[in-house]
Amino acid sequence: MYQVGIYREGDSLEHPPSLAAGGERESIATPGKDAQSGHTPQPEIKKVLSSKFPWVNISRNLVLAYQSLGVVYGDLSTSPLYVYKSIFDGKLQDHQTPQVIFGVFSLIFWTITLIPLLKYVCIVLSADDNGEGGSFALYSLLCRHAKFSLLPNQQAADEDLSSYRYGYSGKSTSCIELKKFLEKHKKSRTILLVIVLLGACMVIGDGVLTPAMSVISAISGIKTDAENLTHDWVMTLSCVILVGLFALQYAGTHRVGFLFAPIVVIWLISIMLIGLYNTIIWNPKIVYALSPSYIVKFFKETGKDGWISLGGVLLSVAGTEAMYADLGHFSACSMKLTFAFLVYPCLVIQYMGQAAFLSKNIECATNSFYSSIPRRVYWPVFVIATLAAIVGSQSIITATFSIVKQCNSLGCFPRVKIVHTSKHKGQIYVPEINWILMILMLLVAVGFQDTTLIGNAYGLSCMTVMFITTFLMTLVIVFVWQRSLIVAASFLLFFWFIEGLYLSSAAIKAPQGGWVSLLFSFILLIVMLVWHYGTRKKYKYDLHNKVPLKWILGLGPSLGIVRVPGIGLIYSELVTGVPPIFSHFVTNLPAFHNVLVFVCVKSVPVPYVSSNERFLIGRVGPRPYRMYRCIVRYGYKDTHQDIGNFEELLIKCLAEFIQMDSVEPQLPTSESPSLDGRMAVISTKLHPNSSFIISDDDFETCSTIESSKSLTLQSVGSSYDDANPENKKRRVRFNLPENPGMDPEVRDELLDLAQAKEAGVAYIMGHSYVKAQKSSSCWKKLVVDVGYSFLRKNCRGSAVSLNIPHISLIEVGMIYYV
């Protein structure tokens, strides 16, 4: 059934419809639904259920809190393996005194308290995007509350998505001048996108560094009780474990929560008990170091060397960003419960115990964790530490896959194969990225062979991500939460001061390993920017070379060509107008299908789009032309539909639109009426009074509509299905029953649609070659002719990404001079 909202085809966010010009968007309210969006208000339903059945949310959050241990907190909880070693492995070797150790613990305690607990748990986790987290969630929120987005094909209709106005939906009243400035200047919006992409690149770099850092640190502990083992043996064993970890990624992470959570729980409880034991046995006075006064004493004694050591201290909060990035798998409440009542106290007590041990055993600073373990429980703790390190590596690898998919949805990353390992949203596997990460990780591990050098790179990337998150969060406070500029500035200055100290300390160590994270991020950022630039240039070429609608109308309903049976789906990124590949096709082959549908598969700045809001259907030209437009909208974390299911849903939606278009009043426009068509949101649920009877071909052999395919073509198609059973689609027949009350024109149009479906569906796509114009600068030629062309040749084709069957594909070759 059609849902809500009728739009002029030309409506866009850059050019909103004018009321004076008759461009007002209509909205049809349905019983029991919101008059503006046409949906049952989901937040209200949740509130009612929560008030009537509070135990439901409590039990659900407890289960999610348990699962989050196995996915989110593995990396953060294994930091005690290497933090003290990284701190005392540098300039502080000359300051190994009990007073300095007390100061180091005080620094670690307040770092964990201020950044993960105060910043993330108390503030950042509240800035979710329909339950999703991460830098892209913050960017998505900003793009929807202000015109910061650089996505080229946005429409006014996108604003009526139920998930679009998540959170505060009132009109922005704070910092209007700042908002206008950022919206007006494209350079400022480009800088914002570059900052977001830089954060994404740093997280992907963590996917290389975290496994090497965690596993090597865990395996190195074996030398404490087995001194005859060489370092080469430790590195070999570490690399074998790491290769096995990446090789198992294809199995997916849908069971990782329940499978790995017990390991992390046992690990956290173990390190807490060991920390408590060491505190009581070695130096109970370490509790005095909870006072921040010891930080002042630390810097007075160590001076510049103490500042440089902050690069090791920040490793105690490495992995905190995963708590926000993986928010979509769980809930904010469950994440807060887990960290505040289990992870935080266990880590604090463990660091306290290590400090107490070191205050009496300063010579053990380079291997403080394993040296502080009582001999009786050494081997069990070693095994648990190794397993926990593997779990910690798994969490950042999973987060890397999610970020690559989000970048791909925003048009900032080349197309790659994305395998959905579970029906649960967001659980994916990217083979190409997985093997690239493994190769780079082995190069880092074998090249450095030292966790201190790897830690320098790891700390720099982690703190850069936190620094960027603080900046984006400040913009969210102003433009989304509508707080005053004073509140936002206070948040920014407070956390930037703390994080700036750590970031500057990590940056100083760039020559000692930190350059690796910078190199990874720089290469990834160049790839993303080149792809984004080439994609935008290609879109602008299509936009400026659209086929004039008057030219098509002048050809008449037959378009001056032979109309053959079937449905032609013409894929383009344009949401308005006729793409140039259509004219290029009919010029060289003057024949086309009876029913033409211009399809645009686009991404919108929301995580998920409801299936009932996915299809936006409109008409191109008058009714006799049998030309339509279908805009298929996906969120940046959505799963693309199977192509067989897509065909079925498309025919349903077209049929519903044809019936709706016959009863709804035409929109008055300043131009010729109905020539640009109307866009309407069509639900994928078939209306009870639908004119189509849908039957499965496996069970129904008869049909009121005969196929126009020749026996030869039917035989070819059957042979192809037999030879390729994995590509065989479920055949669905659309039958049109007798209905005396139906308008004859509507019936004829529906009959044409059903007959065309029986004749077959062809997919027409552009096989484009993008080249820089001869007058372009050398830099542009380098970017377009070399960089972008290389990426296009070595990434997955758009037809493969959309799962379009090869036997039904028609590619139109075109050269784009941008």
Short mmCIF file of N, CA and C in Angstrom, two decimals, residues 110-182:
data_model
loop_
_atom_site.label_atom_id
_atom_site.label_comp_id
_atom_site.label_asym_id
_atom_site.label_seq_id
_atom_site.Cartn_x
_atom_site.Cartn_y
_atom_site.Cartn_z
N TRP A 110 43.26 8.54 36.66
CA TRP A 110 42.48 9.71 36.23
C TRP A 110 42.26 9.72 34.71
N THR A 111 43.16 9.11 33.97
CA THR A 111 42.94 8.99 32.52
C THR A 111 41.75 8.09 32.23
N ILE A 112 41.69 6.94 32.91
CA ILE A 112 40.56 6.02 32.73
C ILE A 112 39.27 6.66 33.23
N THR A 113 39.36 7.45 34.27
CA THR A 113 38.16 8.07 34.84
C THR A 113 37.62 9.18 33.95
N LEU A 114 38.51 10.01 33.43
CA LEU A 114 38.06 11.17 32.66
C LEU A 114 37.66 10.84 31.23
N ILE A 115 38.40 9.96 30.57
CA ILE A 115 38.12 9.71 29.14
C ILE A 115 37.08 8.61 28.94
N PRO A 116 37.33 7.36 29.31
CA PRO A 116 36.27 6.36 29.08
C PRO A 116 35.02 6.58 29.93
N LEU A 117 35.20 6.87 31.23
CA LEU A 117 34.04 6.95 32.12
C LEU A 117 33.27 8.25 31.94
N LEU A 118 33.95 9.38 32.07
CA LEU A 118 33.25 10.67 32.00
C LEU A 118 32.86 11.03 30.57
N LYS A 119 33.83 11.00 29.66
CA LYS A 119 33.56 11.46 28.30
C LYS A 119 32.66 10.49 27.54
N TYR A 120 33.05 9.22 27.50
CA TYR A 120 32.32 8.27 26.66
C TYR A 120 31.05 7.75 27.33
N VAL A 121 31.17 7.22 28.53
CA VAL A 121 30.00 6.62 29.18
C VAL A 121 28.95 7.66 29.53
N CYS A 122 29.38 8.79 30.05
CA CYS A 122 28.41 9.80 30.52
C CYS A 122 27.92 10.74 29.42
N ILE A 123 28.70 10.94 28.36
CA ILE A 123 28.33 11.95 27.37
C ILE A 123 28.19 11.35 25.96
N VAL A 124 29.28 10.81 25.43
CA VAL A 124 29.31 10.44 24.01
C VAL A 124 28.31 9.32 23.69
N LEU A 125 28.15 8.35 24.57
CA LEU A 125 27.23 7.24 24.29
C LEU A 125 25.78 7.72 24.16
N SER A 126 25.50 8.92 24.63
CA SER A 126 24.15 9.47 24.49
C SER A 126 23.91 10.05 23.10
N ALA A 127 24.97 10.24 22.33
CA ALA A 127 24.84 10.82 20.98
C ALA A 127 24.78 9.70 19.94
N ASP A 128 23.78 8.85 20.06
CA ASP A 128 23.65 7.75 19.10
C ASP A 128 22.77 8.16 17.94
N ASP A 129 22.96 7.50 16.82
CA ASP A 129 22.16 7.74 15.62
C ASP A 129 21.26 6.54 15.39
N ASN A 130 20.03 6.62 15.92
CA ASN A 130 19.11 5.48 15.85
C ASN A 130 19.76 4.22 16.41
N GLY A 131 20.49 4.39 17.50
CA GLY A 131 21.15 3.26 18.14
C GLY A 131 22.55 2.97 17.65
N GLU A 132 23.01 3.67 16.60
CA GLU A 132 24.35 3.43 16.05
C GLU A 132 25.34 4.43 16.63
N GLY A 133 26.61 4.02 16.68
CA GLY A 133 27.65 4.89 17.20
C GLY A 133 28.83 4.98 16.25
N GLY A 134 29.84 5.73 16.66
CA GLY A 134 31.04 5.92 15.83
C GLY A 134 31.07 7.28 15.19
N SER A 135 32.20 7.60 14.56
CA SER A 135 32.37 8.92 13.95
C SER A 135 31.38 9.14 12.82
N PHE A 136 31.01 8.07 12.09
CA PHE A 136 30.04 8.24 11.01
C PHE A 136 28.64 8.51 11.55
N ALA A 137 28.34 8.00 12.73
CA ALA A 137 27.05 8.31 13.34
C ALA A 137 26.96 9.79 13.69
N LEU A 138 28.05 10.34 14.23
CA LEU A 138 28.07 11.77 14.55
C LEU A 138 27.96 12.61 13.27
N TYR A 139 28.69 12.20 12.25
CA TYR A 139 28.64 12.92 10.97
C TYR A 139 27.24 12.84 10.36
N SER A 140 26.61 11.69 10.45
CA SER A 140 25.26 11.52 9.93
C SER A 140 24.27 12.42 10.66
N LEU A 141 24.39 12.50 11.98
CA LEU A 141 23.52 13.40 12.74
C LEU A 141 23.70 14.85 12.31
N LEU A 142 24.95 15.25 12.11
CA LEU A 142 25.22 16.63 11.70
C LEU A 142 24.66 16.92 10.31
N CYS A 143 24.79 15.96 9.41
CA CYS A 143 24.30 16.16 8.03
C CYS A 143 22.78 16.29 7.99
N ARG A 144 22.08 15.69 8.94
CA ARG A 144 20.62 15.75 8.93
C ARG A 144 20.08 16.97 9.65
N HIS A 145 20.86 17.55 10.55
CA HIS A 145 20.41 18.75 11.26
C HIS A 145 21.00 20.03 10.70
N ALA A 146 21.90 19.88 9.76
CA ALA A 146 22.47 21.02 9.04
C ALA A 146 22.93 20.51 7.68
N LYS A 147 23.04 21.38 6.72
CA LYS A 147 23.37 20.98 5.35
C LYS A 147 24.89 20.85 5.18
N PHE A 148 25.45 19.83 5.88
CA PHE A 148 26.88 19.60 5.82
C PHE A 148 27.25 18.49 4.85
N SER A 149 26.27 17.75 4.38
CA SER A 149 26.54 16.57 3.58
C SER A 149 27.05 16.93 2.19
N LEU A 150 27.94 16.08 1.67
CA LEU A 150 28.43 16.22 0.30
C LEU A 150 27.88 15.13 -0.60
N LEU A 151 26.93 14.32 -0.09
CA LEU A 151 26.28 13.34 -0.93
C LEU A 151 25.53 14.06 -2.04
N PRO A 152 25.74 13.70 -3.31
CA PRO A 152 25.23 14.51 -4.41
C PRO A 152 23.75 14.40 -4.70
N ASN A 153 23.10 13.28 -4.36
CA ASN A 153 21.73 13.06 -4.82
C ASN A 153 20.72 13.03 -3.69
N GLN A 154 20.83 13.96 -2.76
CA GLN A 154 19.85 14.06 -1.68
C GLN A 154 18.57 14.71 -2.19
N GLN A 155 17.46 14.38 -1.52
CA GLN A 155 16.15 14.92 -1.88
C GLN A 155 15.42 15.38 -0.64
N ALA A 156 14.43 16.26 -0.87
CA ALA A 156 13.59 16.69 0.25
C ALA A 156 12.80 15.53 0.81
N ALA A 157 12.49 14.53 -0.03
CA ALA A 157 11.73 13.37 0.43
C ALA A 157 12.49 12.57 1.48
N ASP A 158 13.82 12.66 1.47
CA ASP A 158 14.61 11.92 2.46
C ASP A 158 14.35 12.42 3.87
N GLU A 159 13.97 13.66 4.01
CA GLU A 159 13.75 14.24 5.33
C GLU A 159 12.52 13.65 6.02
N ASP A 160 11.64 12.99 5.26
CA ASP A 160 10.44 12.41 5.84
C ASP A 160 10.63 10.96 6.26
N LEU A 161 11.84 10.43 6.14
CA LEU A 161 12.10 9.10 6.65
C LEU A 161 11.92 9.09 8.16
N SER A 162 11.35 8.01 8.68
CA SER A 162 11.06 7.95 10.11
C SER A 162 12.32 8.03 10.96
N SER A 163 13.45 7.58 10.43
CA SER A 163 14.70 7.61 11.18
C SER A 163 15.51 8.88 10.93
N TYR A 164 15.00 9.78 10.09
CA TYR A 164 15.79 10.95 9.71
C TYR A 164 15.87 11.95 10.86
N ARG A 165 14.74 12.27 11.46
CA ARG A 165 14.72 13.25 12.55
C ARG A 165 14.81 12.56 13.90
N TYR A 166 15.80 11.71 14.04
CA TYR A 166 16.00 11.01 15.31
C TYR A 166 16.53 12.00 16.34
N GLY A 167 15.98 11.93 17.54
CA GLY A 167 16.40 12.84 18.59
C GLY A 167 15.68 14.17 18.50
N TYR A 168 16.38 15.27 18.77
CA TYR A 168 15.78 16.59 18.77
C TYR A 168 15.35 16.96 17.35
N SER A 169 14.08 17.33 17.19
CA SER A 169 13.55 17.61 15.85
C SER A 169 13.11 19.05 15.69
N GLY A 170 13.37 19.86 16.67
CA GLY A 170 12.98 21.25 16.54
C GLY A 170 13.90 22.03 15.64
N LYS A 171 13.52 23.25 15.31
CA LYS A 171 14.33 24.08 14.44
C LYS A 171 15.53 24.62 15.20
N SER A 172 16.68 24.56 14.56
CA SER A 172 17.91 25.01 15.20
C SER A 172 17.85 26.51 15.49
N THR A 173 18.18 26.86 16.74
CA THR A 173 18.17 28.27 17.13
C THR A 173 19.53 28.73 17.66
N SER A 174 20.42 27.78 17.94
CA SER A 174 21.72 28.16 18.50
C SER A 174 22.78 28.24 17.40
N CYS A 175 23.65 29.22 17.54
CA CYS A 175 24.78 29.38 16.61
C CYS A 175 24.33 29.39 15.17
N ILE A 176 23.30 30.19 14.87
CA ILE A 176 22.77 30.24 13.51
C ILE A 176 23.83 30.75 12.54
N GLU A 177 24.59 31.74 12.95
CA GLU A 177 25.60 32.31 12.07
C GLU A 177 26.69 31.29 11.74
N LEU A 178 27.11 30.53 12.75
CA LEU A 178 28.11 29.49 12.51
C LEU A 178 27.56 28.43 11.57
N LYS A 179 26.33 28.06 11.77
CA LYS A 179 25.69 27.05 10.92
C LYS A 179 25.60 27.55 9.47
N LYS A 180 25.19 28.79 9.28
CA LYS A 180 25.08 29.35 7.93
C LYS A 180 26.44 29.42 7.25
N PHE A 181 27.46 29.75 8.04
CA PHE A 181 28.81 29.84 7.47
C PHE A 181 29.27 28.47 6.97
N LEU A 182 29.08 27.43 7.79
CA LEU A 182 29.51 26.10 7.40
C LEU A 182 28.70 25.57 6.21
#
